[in-house]
Amino acid sequence: MTTFVAPVIDWAALSAILVIAGTGIVGVLVAAFVPASSRRTVQVVLALVAPLAALAVVAWRWSVVVGGGESTLVAGQLAEDGPALAAQAIILIFAVVGFAVMASRLPNGEEAFAPQGAAAPGSAYEEAARRAGLEQTEVFPLALLSLAGMLVFPMANDLLVMFVALEVLSLPLYVLSAMARRRRVLSHEAALKYFLLGAFSSALFLFGVALLFGFSGSISLPDLGTAAATTVGMDGMAVVGFVLVLTGLLFKVGAVPFHAWVPDVYQGAPTPVTGFMAAATKTAAFAAILRLLYVAAPGFGWDVEPVLWAVAIASMLLGTVAAIVQTDIKRTLAYSSVAHAGFALVAIVSLSEQGPSALLFYLLAYGLATVGAFAVVTLVRERDADGNVTGEATHLSQWAGLGRRHPVLAATMTLFLLSFAGIPLTAGFVGKFVAFVAAADGGAWPLVVIAVIASAAAAFFYVRIIVLMYFSRPEESERPGADAVEPGALTRASLVLCALGTLVLGVWPTPVLDLLAQAAKFVV
Amino acid sequence: MTLLHYLVLSGVLFTIGAATVLTRRNAILAFMGVELMLNSCNLALVTFSRIHGTLTGQVMAFFVMVVAAAEVVVGLAIIVSIYRARRTVSVDEPSLLKN
């Protein structure tokens, strides 16, 4: 029998994850024991304070890593290094602004989530729950637990930890997708699609893990790279295993051809959840891809580059073309996020040295604009005949003339759209610039040319929305016109933060770029 | 019966599971396909563990079982709530989300 050696665990290095996961569990207890009158307040405070506290912890660990160097934790299963901590910090920033939008209510007191998740849509039970003013406060612990998984993901230095983190981040998101207050049938459908495809992709991931384990006899990423370099024969098993693992991760990122769920889920899920999920999940999954590619892939004698090229080109082109023909704002943003997955992949396709920091900057720029844009979508609402605020006005034609009636809101949305399009003086421009430079330095010139053309084409549909908001008159149609409601304090704060971040990173990106440049070294 | 047979079996089970997910219209059956895929992974992990003479694969199989159980909880909850709303669990039926 092998003797068991207890691993040394550096709890301090894990404290950011522990803070978030611990608060999530406390949140479950709060939902059970705190009286209904104060329950929601407590949950919201917990959900906003925990990411801020974790952000402070990550900053502290950053100073430790910069001073004392990278290290592996828990018998090499987790890695604490620059890219991991930078990705964690970015995810936590998205969590703060994303949770603020989730916690916000409309002026009439309506929140984004169903009064009772278990009630069937349109049933008498649901109506009773709505009238009783019930609120499903479990959404905040669920979001925190998902966030805990996202924080483990960039650190995962071993395929088992990666798999568990993948599931921990996904399972709460499936549930959250089903919780929309309005259009719940749509929301259920989104959750079912997300769940079935997500479970399918994690099974593919797992089979890949099994094959790689069979190939190398180890599941740690550095060992895998070493084994790949020394093992002769069995290349087929390694290739299939590696591609399956990559498939599981690319699915979470939403890159073509694993994007089928993206538009449906982004459209059906509650909009605040969509914003958070689009920004944070993508960052977490890209951080895992980063580690897989930079730590394990170089050992493989063959190239993963052609696969990544194909995925990046397909994502950019298909995302852009499909976004142009959409008529729903959430679907447009979803396809744009598919295209952005492609643009982000461009940064790391050639495994160049600046790749990781360029990718992380790109994700920061994209995520801030995404959370902000979806926050704006939560505010643009339809009104019924009596003037009551009803569901979100997601049809593009309803956005016509919004700029005249609500100039500030439209200007904010314009800023986010310009950042998506990569117009200078916004964060998106700097993000695209560093990503393309990283690719060009690695010698991927043709890809950069395609990416530039695709981003020019993508600018078309962002500008179309801007033109629609400012220069079109509302058409006479069967759909009620859109009217923006006054944002709650939390949404307002979140919008201000996202807009400021987008502007500051666009005008003066040097400090953040310098900071991320320190983060380029992986622990092996 | 060599260890290779177990690997072939796990490959066959995985394929059956994947085919079930992709072809069956009933959400419960598609979901069963996913479970079959996960369990075929377990078989492969345990077999490889035996081949390499380490315990890693077996430990991993335990984690996979726990994850699969958690997935069942979430999946069935979603499917049941859909059934209550529309009295069907066909994955073709819910088709409001389209271009």
Coordinates of C-alpha atoms in Angstrom, one line a residue:
Chain A
M1 CA 0.0 0.0 0.0
T2 CA 1.1 3.5 -0.7
T3 CA 1.5 5.5 2.5
F4 CA -0.5 8.7 2.8
V5 CA 1.4 11.9 3.2
A6 CA -0.8 14.8 4.4
P7 CA -0.2 17.7 2.1
V8 CA 0.9 21.0 3.6
I9 CA -1.8 23.6 2.9
D10 CA -1.0 27.2 2.8
W11 CA -4.4 28.6 4.0
A12 CA -3.3 32.2 3.5
A13 CA -2.9 31.7 -0.2
L14 CA -6.4 30.2 -0.4
S15 CA -8.1 32.9 1.6
A16 CA -9.7 34.7 -1.3
I17 CA -11.5 31.6 -2.3
L18 CA -12.4 30.7 1.3
V19 CA -13.9 34.2 1.9
I20 CA -16.2 33.8 -1.1
A21 CA -17.2 30.2 -0.6
G22 CA -17.6 30.8 3.2
T23 CA -19.9 33.8 2.5
G24 CA -21.9 31.7 0.1
I25 CA -22.5 29.1 2.8
V26 CA -23.3 31.8 5.3
G27 CA -25.8 33.1 2.8
V28 CA -27.6 29.8 2.7
L29 CA -27.9 29.9 6.5
V30 CA -29.1 33.5 6.2
A31 CA -31.8 32.4 3.8
A32 CA -32.9 29.8 6.3
F33 CA -32.7 31.7 9.6
V34 CA -32.9 35.4 9.2
P35 CA -36.5 36.8 9.3
A36 CA -38.0 37.7 5.9
S37 CA -38.1 41.4 6.5
S38 CA -34.3 41.8 6.8
R39 CA -33.2 38.8 4.8
R40 CA -32.7 40.5 1.5
T41 CA -30.7 43.4 3.0
V42 CA -28.4 41.0 4.7
Q43 CA -27.9 38.9 1.6
V44 CA -27.1 41.9 -0.5
V45 CA -24.6 43.3 2.0
L46 CA -22.9 39.9 2.2
A47 CA -22.8 39.6 -1.6
L48 CA -21.3 43.0 -2.1
V49 CA -18.8 43.0 0.8
A50 CA -17.4 39.5 0.2
P51 CA -16.0 40.2 -3.3
L52 CA -14.6 43.5 -2.1
A53 CA -12.9 41.7 0.8
A54 CA -11.6 39.0 -1.5
L55 CA -10.3 41.7 -3.8
A56 CA -8.3 43.1 -0.9
V57 CA -6.9 39.6 -0.2
V58 CA -5.9 39.1 -3.8
A59 CA -4.1 42.5 -3.7
W60 CA -2.2 41.3 -0.6
R61 CA -1.3 37.9 -2.3
W62 CA -0.2 39.8 -5.4
S63 CA 2.3 41.7 -3.3
V64 CA 3.5 38.4 -1.7
V65 CA 3.9 36.8 -5.2
V66 CA 5.6 39.8 -6.7
G67 CA 8.0 39.9 -3.7
G68 CA 8.5 36.2 -3.0
G69 CA 7.8 34.5 -6.3
E70 CA 5.2 32.1 -7.5
S71 CA 4.4 28.8 -5.8
T72 CA 2.2 25.8 -6.0
L73 CA -0.2 24.9 -3.2
V74 CA -1.8 21.8 -1.8
A75 CA 0.7 19.3 -3.3
G76 CA 0.9 21.1 -6.6
Q77 CA -2.9 21.0 -7.3
L78 CA -3.2 24.8 -7.3
A79 CA -0.8 27.4 -8.6
E80 CA -0.5 30.8 -7.1
D81 CA 1.1 33.0 -9.8
G82 CA 0.7 36.3 -11.6
P83 CA -1.8 35.2 -14.2
A84 CA -4.0 33.4 -11.7
L85 CA -4.1 36.4 -9.3
A86 CA -4.7 38.9 -12.1
A87 CA -7.6 36.8 -13.4
Q88 CA -9.0 36.4 -9.9
A89 CA -8.9 40.2 -9.4
I90 CA -10.6 40.8 -12.7
I91 CA -13.3 38.2 -11.9
L92 CA -13.9 39.8 -8.5
I93 CA -14.3 43.3 -10.1
F94 CA -16.9 41.8 -12.4
A95 CA -18.6 40.2 -9.4
V96 CA -18.8 43.6 -7.5
V97 CA -20.4 45.4 -10.5
G98 CA -22.4 42.4 -11.5
F99 CA -23.9 41.7 -8.1
A100 CA -24.8 45.3 -7.7
V101 CA -27.0 45.1 -10.8
M102 CA -28.4 41.8 -9.6
A103 CA -29.4 43.3 -6.2
S104 CA -30.9 46.4 -7.7
R105 CA -34.7 47.0 -7.9
L106 CA -36.9 49.0 -10.3
P107 CA -38.5 52.2 -8.9
N108 CA -41.7 50.1 -8.4
G109 CA -39.9 47.7 -6.1
E110 CA -39.7 44.9 -8.7
E111 CA -36.5 42.8 -8.7
A112 CA -35.1 40.8 -11.5
F113 CA -35.8 37.4 -10.1
A114 CA -38.9 35.3 -9.7
P115 CA -40.8 35.5 -6.4
Q116 CA -40.6 31.7 -6.0
G117 CA -38.3 29.7 -8.1
A118 CA -40.3 26.6 -7.6
A119 CA -43.6 28.0 -8.7
A120 CA -44.7 27.1 -12.2
P121 CA -45.0 30.2 -14.5
G122 CA -48.5 31.6 -14.6
S123 CA -49.7 29.4 -11.8
A124 CA -51.9 30.6 -8.9
Y125 CA -49.1 29.8 -6.6
E126 CA -46.8 32.1 -8.4
E127 CA -49.4 34.9 -8.4
A128 CA -49.9 34.4 -4.7
A129 CA -46.2 34.5 -4.1
R130 CA -46.0 37.7 -6.1
R131 CA -48.8 39.3 -4.2
A132 CA -47.3 38.3 -0.9
G133 CA -44.1 40.1 -1.9
L134 CA -41.9 37.0 -1.5
E135 CA -38.4 37.2 -2.8
Q136 CA -36.0 34.4 -3.6
T137 CA -32.9 35.6 -1.8
E138 CA -31.1 32.4 -2.5
V139 CA -29.9 33.9 -5.8
F140 CA -27.1 35.7 -3.9
P141 CA -25.5 32.6 -2.2
L142 CA -25.9 30.8 -5.6
A143 CA -24.0 33.6 -7.3
L144 CA -21.3 33.6 -4.6
L145 CA -20.8 29.8 -4.9
S146 CA -20.5 30.1 -8.6
L147 CA -18.0 32.9 -8.0
A148 CA -16.0 30.6 -5.7
G149 CA -15.7 28.1 -8.6
M150 CA -14.6 30.9 -10.9
L151 CA -11.8 31.9 -8.5
V152 CA -10.5 28.3 -8.3
F153 CA -10.5 27.9 -12.1
P154 CA -7.5 30.2 -12.9
M155 CA -5.5 28.6 -10.1
A156 CA -6.2 25.0 -11.1
N157 CA -2.9 23.3 -11.9
D158 CA -4.4 19.9 -12.2
L159 CA -7.2 18.4 -14.3
L160 CA -9.2 17.1 -11.3
V161 CA -9.3 20.6 -9.7
M162 CA -10.1 22.1 -13.0
F163 CA -13.1 19.7 -13.5
V164 CA -14.5 20.3 -10.0
A165 CA -14.1 24.1 -10.4
L166 CA -15.8 23.9 -13.8
E167 CA -18.8 22.2 -12.2
V168 CA -18.9 24.4 -9.1
L169 CA -19.1 27.5 -11.3
S170 CA -21.6 26.0 -13.8
L171 CA -24.2 24.4 -11.6
P172 CA -25.4 27.6 -9.8
L173 CA -25.5 29.4 -13.1
Y174 CA -27.9 26.8 -14.5
V175 CA -30.2 27.5 -11.7
L176 CA -29.8 31.3 -11.9
S177 CA -30.6 31.2 -15.6
A178 CA -34.0 29.8 -14.8
M179 CA -35.0 32.5 -12.3
A180 CA -36.1 35.4 -14.5
R181 CA -39.1 37.3 -13.1
R182 CA -40.7 38.0 -16.4
R183 CA -40.7 35.7 -19.5
R184 CA -40.1 32.7 -17.2
V185 CA -41.0 30.1 -19.8
L186 CA -38.2 31.5 -21.9
S187 CA -35.9 31.5 -18.9
H188 CA -36.7 27.9 -18.1
E189 CA -35.9 27.0 -21.7
A190 CA -32.6 28.8 -21.5
A191 CA -31.7 26.9 -18.3
L192 CA -32.6 23.5 -19.9
K193 CA -30.5 24.2 -23.0
Y194 CA -27.6 25.6 -20.9
F195 CA -27.8 22.6 -18.5
L196 CA -28.0 19.8 -21.2
L197 CA -25.2 21.3 -23.3
G198 CA -23.1 22.2 -20.3
A199 CA -23.4 18.7 -18.9
F200 CA -22.6 17.3 -22.3
S201 CA -19.5 19.4 -22.6
S202 CA -18.2 18.6 -19.1
A203 CA -18.6 14.9 -19.9
L204 CA -16.4 15.5 -23.0
F205 CA -14.0 17.4 -20.8
L206 CA -13.9 14.5 -18.3
F207 CA -13.3 11.9 -21.0
G208 CA -10.4 14.0 -22.2
V209 CA -9.1 14.1 -18.6
A210 CA -9.3 10.3 -18.5
L211 CA -7.4 9.9 -21.8
L212 CA -4.7 12.3 -20.7
F213 CA -4.4 10.5 -17.4
G214 CA -4.1 7.2 -19.2
F215 CA -1.5 8.7 -21.5
S216 CA 0.8 10.3 -18.8
G217 CA -0.2 8.6 -15.5
S218 CA -0.6 12.0 -13.9
I219 CA -3.3 14.7 -14.0
S220 CA -1.1 17.6 -13.0
L221 CA -0.5 20.1 -15.9
P222 CA 3.3 20.4 -15.6
D223 CA 3.7 16.6 -15.4
L224 CA 1.5 16.3 -18.4
G225 CA 3.7 18.6 -20.4
T226 CA 6.8 16.6 -19.3
A227 CA 5.2 13.3 -20.1
A228 CA 4.1 14.5 -23.5
A229 CA 7.7 15.4 -24.3
T230 CA 9.1 12.1 -23.2
T231 CA 6.5 9.5 -24.0
V232 CA 6.9 7.8 -27.4
G233 CA 3.8 6.4 -29.2
M234 CA 0.2 6.8 -28.0
D235 CA 0.1 10.2 -29.6
G236 CA -3.4 9.6 -30.8
M237 CA -4.6 9.3 -27.2
A238 CA -2.9 12.5 -26.1
V239 CA -4.2 14.5 -29.1
V240 CA -7.8 13.3 -28.6
G241 CA -7.6 13.9 -24.8
F242 CA -6.1 17.3 -25.2
V243 CA -8.7 18.4 -27.8
L244 CA -11.5 17.1 -25.6
V245 CA -10.3 19.0 -22.6
L246 CA -9.9 22.1 -24.7
T247 CA -13.4 21.6 -26.1
G248 CA -14.9 21.6 -22.5
L249 CA -13.2 24.9 -21.8
L250 CA -14.0 26.5 -25.2
F251 CA -17.6 25.7 -24.6
K252 CA -17.6 27.8 -21.4
V253 CA -16.0 30.6 -23.4
G254 CA -18.6 30.3 -26.1
A255 CA -16.3 30.0 -29.0
V256 CA -17.5 28.7 -32.4
P257 CA -18.3 25.7 -32.9
F258 CA -19.3 25.4 -29.2
H259 CA -21.4 28.5 -29.1
A260 CA -24.9 27.1 -29.8
W261 CA -26.0 27.8 -26.2
V262 CA -24.8 31.4 -26.0
P263 CA -27.6 33.3 -27.8
D264 CA -30.4 31.3 -26.2
V265 CA -29.0 31.4 -22.7
Y266 CA -28.0 35.1 -22.8
Q267 CA -31.5 36.0 -24.1
G268 CA -33.5 33.8 -21.7
A269 CA -31.5 34.3 -18.5
P270 CA -32.4 37.2 -16.2
T271 CA -30.4 40.1 -17.6
P272 CA -28.3 40.9 -14.5
V273 CA -27.2 37.2 -14.5
T274 CA -26.4 37.4 -18.2
G275 CA -24.1 40.4 -17.6
F276 CA -22.3 38.7 -14.8
M277 CA -22.1 35.4 -16.4
A278 CA -20.9 36.8 -19.8
A279 CA -18.1 38.7 -18.2
A280 CA -16.9 36.5 -15.3
T281 CA -17.4 33.0 -16.8
K282 CA -15.5 34.0 -19.9
T283 CA -12.6 35.4 -17.9
A284 CA -12.4 32.3 -15.6
A285 CA -12.5 29.9 -18.6
F286 CA -10.0 31.9 -20.5
A287 CA -7.7 31.9 -17.5
A288 CA -7.9 28.1 -17.4
I289 CA -7.2 27.8 -21.2
L290 CA -4.3 30.1 -20.6
R291 CA -2.7 27.8 -18.1
L292 CA -3.5 24.7 -20.1
L293 CA -1.9 26.2 -23.2
Y294 CA 1.2 27.8 -21.6
V295 CA 2.0 25.1 -19.0
A296 CA 1.0 21.8 -20.6
A297 CA 0.8 22.4 -24.4
P298 CA 4.4 23.3 -25.1
G299 CA 5.5 19.7 -24.1
F300 CA 3.3 18.2 -26.9
G301 CA 5.4 17.7 -30.0
W302 CA 2.5 18.6 -32.2
D303 CA 0.9 22.0 -32.5
V304 CA -2.4 23.1 -31.0
E305 CA -2.0 26.3 -33.1
P306 CA -4.1 25.2 -36.2
V307 CA -7.0 24.2 -33.9
L308 CA -6.9 27.6 -32.2
W309 CA -6.6 29.4 -35.5
A310 CA -9.7 27.7 -36.8
V311 CA -11.7 28.4 -33.6
A312 CA -10.6 32.0 -33.5
I313 CA -11.4 32.7 -37.1
A314 CA -14.7 30.9 -37.0
S315 CA -15.7 32.7 -33.8
M316 CA -14.9 36.2 -35.1
L317 CA -16.6 35.7 -38.5
L318 CA -19.7 33.8 -37.4
G319 CA -20.2 35.9 -34.3
T320 CA -20.0 39.1 -36.4
V321 CA -22.2 37.9 -39.2
A322 CA -24.8 36.5 -36.9
A323 CA -24.9 39.6 -34.8
I324 CA -25.6 41.8 -37.8
V325 CA -28.9 40.0 -38.6
Q326 CA -30.3 39.9 -35.0
T327 CA -33.3 41.9 -34.0
D328 CA -33.1 41.4 -30.3
I329 CA -30.6 43.5 -28.3
K330 CA -29.7 40.6 -25.9
R331 CA -29.1 38.2 -28.8
T332 CA -27.0 40.8 -30.6
L333 CA -24.9 41.2 -27.5
A334 CA -24.7 37.4 -27.2
Y335 CA -23.3 37.0 -30.7
S336 CA -21.0 39.9 -30.2
S337 CA -19.7 38.0 -27.1
V338 CA -19.0 35.0 -29.4
A339 CA -17.1 37.3 -31.7
H340 CA -15.2 38.7 -28.7
A341 CA -14.2 35.1 -27.6
G342 CA -12.6 34.9 -31.0
F343 CA -10.8 38.3 -30.7
A344 CA -9.5 37.3 -27.2
L345 CA -8.2 33.9 -28.6
V346 CA -6.2 35.9 -31.1
A347 CA -4.1 37.2 -28.2
I348 CA -2.9 33.7 -27.2
V349 CA -3.0 31.8 -30.4
S350 CA 0.8 32.1 -31.0
L351 CA 1.7 31.5 -27.3
S352 CA 3.8 34.7 -27.4
E353 CA 5.2 36.1 -24.2
Q354 CA 2.8 39.1 -24.0
G355 CA -0.2 36.8 -24.7
P356 CA -1.4 36.3 -21.1
S357 CA -1.3 40.0 -20.1
A358 CA -2.9 41.0 -23.4
L359 CA -5.7 38.5 -23.0
L360 CA -6.3 39.6 -19.4
F361 CA -6.5 43.2 -20.4
Y362 CA -8.9 42.4 -23.3
L363 CA -11.1 40.4 -20.9
L364 CA -11.1 43.3 -18.4
A365 CA -12.1 45.8 -21.1
Y366 CA -14.8 43.4 -22.6
G367 CA -16.2 42.5 -19.2
L368 CA -16.7 46.0 -18.0
A369 CA -18.5 47.0 -21.1
T370 CA -20.6 43.8 -21.0
V371 CA -21.8 44.2 -17.4
G372 CA -22.6 47.8 -18.2
A373 CA -24.4 47.1 -21.4
F374 CA -26.6 44.5 -19.9
A375 CA -27.3 46.8 -16.9
V376 CA -28.6 49.3 -19.4
V377 CA -30.8 46.6 -21.0
T378 CA -32.4 46.0 -17.5
L379 CA -33.4 49.7 -17.4
V380 CA -35.1 50.0 -20.8
R381 CA -38.6 48.8 -20.3
E382 CA -42.0 48.5 -21.9
R383 CA -45.0 50.2 -20.4
D384 CA -48.6 48.8 -20.6
A385 CA -51.7 50.9 -21.4
D386 CA -51.9 52.2 -17.8
G387 CA -48.3 53.4 -17.8
N388 CA -47.1 50.6 -15.5
V389 CA -43.5 49.4 -16.2
T390 CA -43.5 45.8 -17.6
G391 CA -40.9 43.6 -19.1
E392 CA -37.6 44.6 -20.8
A393 CA -37.9 46.1 -24.2
T394 CA -35.4 43.9 -26.0
H395 CA -36.5 44.3 -29.6
L396 CA -34.1 46.7 -31.4
S397 CA -36.9 48.7 -33.0
Q398 CA -38.1 49.7 -29.5
W399 CA -34.8 51.4 -28.8
A400 CA -35.3 53.9 -31.6
G401 CA -35.2 57.5 -30.3
L402 CA -34.0 56.5 -26.8
G403 CA -31.2 59.1 -27.1
R404 CA -33.7 61.9 -27.2
R405 CA -35.7 60.9 -24.2
H406 CA -32.9 59.6 -22.1
P407 CA -29.7 61.2 -23.2
V408 CA -27.5 60.2 -20.3
L409 CA -28.5 56.5 -20.4
A410 CA -28.1 56.4 -24.2
A411 CA -24.7 58.1 -23.9
T412 CA -23.6 55.4 -21.4
M413 CA -24.8 52.7 -23.7
T414 CA -23.0 54.4 -26.6
L415 CA -19.7 54.3 -24.6
F416 CA -20.0 50.6 -24.0
L417 CA -20.9 49.9 -27.6
L418 CA -17.9 52.0 -28.8
S419 CA -15.7 50.0 -26.5
F420 CA -17.1 46.7 -27.9
A421 CA -16.4 48.1 -31.4
G422 CA -12.8 49.0 -30.4
I423 CA -13.0 52.8 -31.1
P424 CA -10.0 54.7 -29.8
L425 CA -10.2 56.3 -26.3
T426 CA -12.2 53.4 -25.0
A427 CA -10.8 50.3 -23.2
G428 CA -11.9 48.1 -26.1
F429 CA -9.5 49.8 -28.5
V430 CA -6.5 49.3 -26.2
G431 CA -7.6 45.7 -25.6
K432 CA -7.8 44.9 -29.3
F433 CA -4.5 46.7 -29.9
V434 CA -2.5 44.7 -27.3
A435 CA -4.2 41.5 -28.3
F436 CA -3.4 41.9 -32.0
V437 CA 0.2 43.1 -31.2
A438 CA 0.7 39.9 -29.1
A439 CA -0.5 37.8 -32.0
A440 CA 1.6 39.6 -34.5
D441 CA 4.7 39.3 -32.3
G442 CA 4.2 35.6 -32.3
G443 CA 4.1 35.6 -36.1
A444 CA 0.3 35.2 -36.6
W445 CA 0.1 38.0 -39.2
P446 CA -2.7 36.5 -41.3
L447 CA -4.8 36.0 -38.3
V448 CA -4.3 39.6 -37.3
V449 CA -5.4 40.8 -40.7
I450 CA -8.6 38.7 -40.5
A451 CA -9.2 40.0 -36.9
V452 CA -8.9 43.6 -38.1
I453 CA -11.3 43.0 -40.9
A454 CA -13.8 41.3 -38.6
S455 CA -13.6 44.0 -36.0
A456 CA -14.3 46.6 -38.8
A457 CA -17.4 44.6 -39.8
A458 CA -18.4 44.2 -36.2
A459 CA -18.3 48.0 -35.7
F460 CA -21.2 48.2 -38.2
F461 CA -23.8 46.6 -35.9
Y462 CA -22.6 48.5 -32.8
V463 CA -22.8 51.8 -34.7
R464 CA -26.2 50.7 -36.0
I465 CA -27.6 50.6 -32.5
I466 CA -26.1 54.0 -31.7
V467 CA -27.7 55.5 -34.9
L468 CA -31.0 53.8 -33.9
M469 CA -30.9 55.4 -30.5
Y470 CA -30.0 58.9 -31.6
F471 CA -31.2 59.4 -35.2
S472 CA -34.3 57.3 -35.6
R473 CA -37.8 58.1 -34.7
P474 CA -39.8 55.4 -33.0
E475 CA -41.8 53.6 -35.6
E476 CA -45.5 53.0 -35.4
S477 CA -45.6 49.3 -34.6
E478 CA -47.5 46.7 -32.6
R479 CA -44.8 46.7 -30.0
P480 CA -45.0 49.3 -27.3
G481 CA -42.2 51.9 -27.3
A482 CA -39.4 51.6 -24.9
D483 CA -39.0 53.9 -21.9
A484 CA -36.1 53.9 -19.5
V485 CA -36.8 53.7 -15.8
E486 CA -34.8 55.5 -13.2
P487 CA -31.9 53.2 -12.2
G488 CA -31.6 52.2 -8.5
A489 CA -28.7 53.4 -6.5
L490 CA -26.8 50.1 -7.0
T491 CA -27.3 49.9 -10.7
R492 CA -26.3 53.6 -11.0
A493 CA -23.1 52.9 -9.1
S494 CA -22.4 49.9 -11.2
L495 CA -22.9 51.8 -14.4
V496 CA -20.7 54.7 -13.2
L497 CA -17.9 52.2 -12.3
C498 CA -18.2 50.4 -15.7
A499 CA -18.3 53.6 -17.7
L500 CA -15.4 55.1 -15.7
G501 CA -13.3 51.9 -16.1
T502 CA -14.0 51.8 -19.8
L503 CA -12.9 55.4 -20.2
V504 CA -9.9 55.4 -17.9
L505 CA -8.5 52.2 -19.4
G506 CA -9.0 53.7 -22.8
V507 CA -7.3 57.0 -22.1
W508 CA -4.6 56.0 -19.7
P509 CA -4.1 52.2 -19.8
T510 CA -0.4 52.3 -18.9
P511 CA -0.6 51.5 -15.2
V512 CA -2.9 48.5 -15.7
L513 CA -0.9 47.3 -18.6
D514 CA 2.3 47.6 -16.6
L515 CA 0.7 45.7 -13.7
L516 CA -0.5 42.9 -16.0
A517 CA 2.9 42.7 -17.6
Q518 CA 4.3 41.5 -14.3
A519 CA 1.6 38.8 -14.3
A520 CA 3.0 37.0 -17.4
K521 CA 5.0 34.3 -15.6
F522 CA 3.4 31.0 -14.9
V523 CA 4.6 28.7 -12.1
V524 CA 5.6 25.3 -13.5
Chain B
M1 CA -10.0 -10.4 -20.2
T2 CA -7.3 -7.8 -20.3
L3 CA -7.5 -4.3 -19.1
L4 CA -7.8 -3.1 -22.7
H5 CA -11.3 -4.6 -22.8
Y6 CA -12.4 -2.3 -20.0
L7 CA -11.1 0.7 -22.0
V8 CA -13.0 -0.5 -25.1
L9 CA -16.1 -0.9 -23.0
S10 CA -15.8 2.6 -21.6
G11 CA -15.3 4.0 -25.1
V12 CA -18.4 2.1 -26.3
L13 CA -20.5 3.4 -23.3
F14 CA -19.3 6.9 -23.9
T15 CA -20.3 6.8 -27.5
I16 CA -23.7 5.4 -26.6
G17 CA -24.2 8.1 -24.1
A18 CA -23.1 10.8 -26.5
A19 CA -25.4 9.4 -29.2
T20 CA -28.3 9.4 -26.7
V21 CA -27.8 13.0 -25.8
L22 CA -27.6 14.1 -29.4
T23 CA -30.6 12.0 -30.7
R24 CA -33.1 11.7 -28.0
R25 CA -35.9 14.3 -27.7
N26 CA -36.9 13.5 -24.1
A27 CA -34.9 15.7 -21.7
I28 CA -34.8 12.9 -19.1
L29 CA -33.3 10.4 -21.7
A30 CA -30.8 13.0 -22.9
F31 CA -29.9 13.5 -19.3
M32 CA -29.4 9.8 -18.8
G33 CA -27.1 9.9 -21.7
V34 CA -24.9 12.4 -19.9
E35 CA -24.8 10.2 -16.8
L36 CA -23.8 7.3 -19.0
M37 CA -20.9 9.4 -20.4
L38 CA -19.8 10.4 -16.9
N39 CA -19.8 6.8 -15.7
S40 CA -17.9 5.6 -18.8
C41 CA -15.3 8.2 -17.8
N42 CA -15.2 6.7 -14.3
L43 CA -14.6 3.2 -15.8
A44 CA -11.8 4.6 -18.0
L45 CA -10.2 6.4 -15.0
V46 CA -10.3 3.4 -12.8
T47 CA -8.8 1.2 -15.5
F48 CA -6.0 3.6 -16.3
S49 CA -5.4 3.8 -12.5
R50 CA -4.9 0.1 -12.5
I51 CA -2.7 0.1 -15.5
H52 CA -0.4 2.8 -14.0
G53 CA -0.5 1.3 -10.5
T54 CA -1.5 4.7 -8.9
L55 CA -4.6 5.6 -7.0
T56 CA -5.1 9.0 -8.7
G57 CA -7.7 7.7 -11.1
Q58 CA -9.7 6.0 -8.4
V59 CA -9.8 9.1 -6.3
M60 CA -10.9 11.0 -9.2
A61 CA -13.7 8.6 -9.9
F62 CA -15.1 9.5 -6.4
F63 CA -15.0 13.2 -7.2
V64 CA -16.8 12.5 -10.5
M65 CA -19.6 10.6 -8.6
V66 CA -20.1 13.5 -6.3
V67 CA -20.2 15.9 -9.1
A68 CA -22.6 13.7 -11.1
A69 CA -24.9 13.5 -8.0
A70 CA -24.9 17.3 -7.8
E71 CA -25.7 17.6 -11.5
V72 CA -28.7 15.2 -11.1
V73 CA -30.1 17.5 -8.4
V74 CA -29.8 20.6 -10.6
G75 CA -30.8 18.9 -13.8
L76 CA -33.9 17.2 -12.5
A77 CA -35.0 20.4 -10.7
I78 CA -34.9 22.3 -14.0
I79 CA -36.6 19.5 -15.9
V80 CA -39.4 19.1 -13.3
S81 CA -40.1 22.8 -13.2
I82 CA -40.3 22.8 -17.0
Y83 CA -42.7 19.9 -16.9
R84 CA -44.9 21.7 -14.4
A85 CA -45.1 24.7 -16.6
R86 CA -45.9 22.9 -19.9
R87 CA -46.6 19.3 -19.2
T88 CA -43.9 18.0 -21.5
V89 CA -40.2 17.3 -21.2
S90 CA -39.4 17.2 -24.9
V91 CA -36.4 19.2 -25.8
D92 CA -37.9 20.1 -29.2
E93 CA -41.0 21.5 -27.6
P94 CA -39.5 24.5 -25.9
S95 CA -38.5 26.5 -28.9
L96 CA -39.4 30.1 -28.2
L97 CA -35.7 31.0 -28.4
K98 CA -34.9 31.3 -32.1
N99 CA -33.3 33.7 -34.4

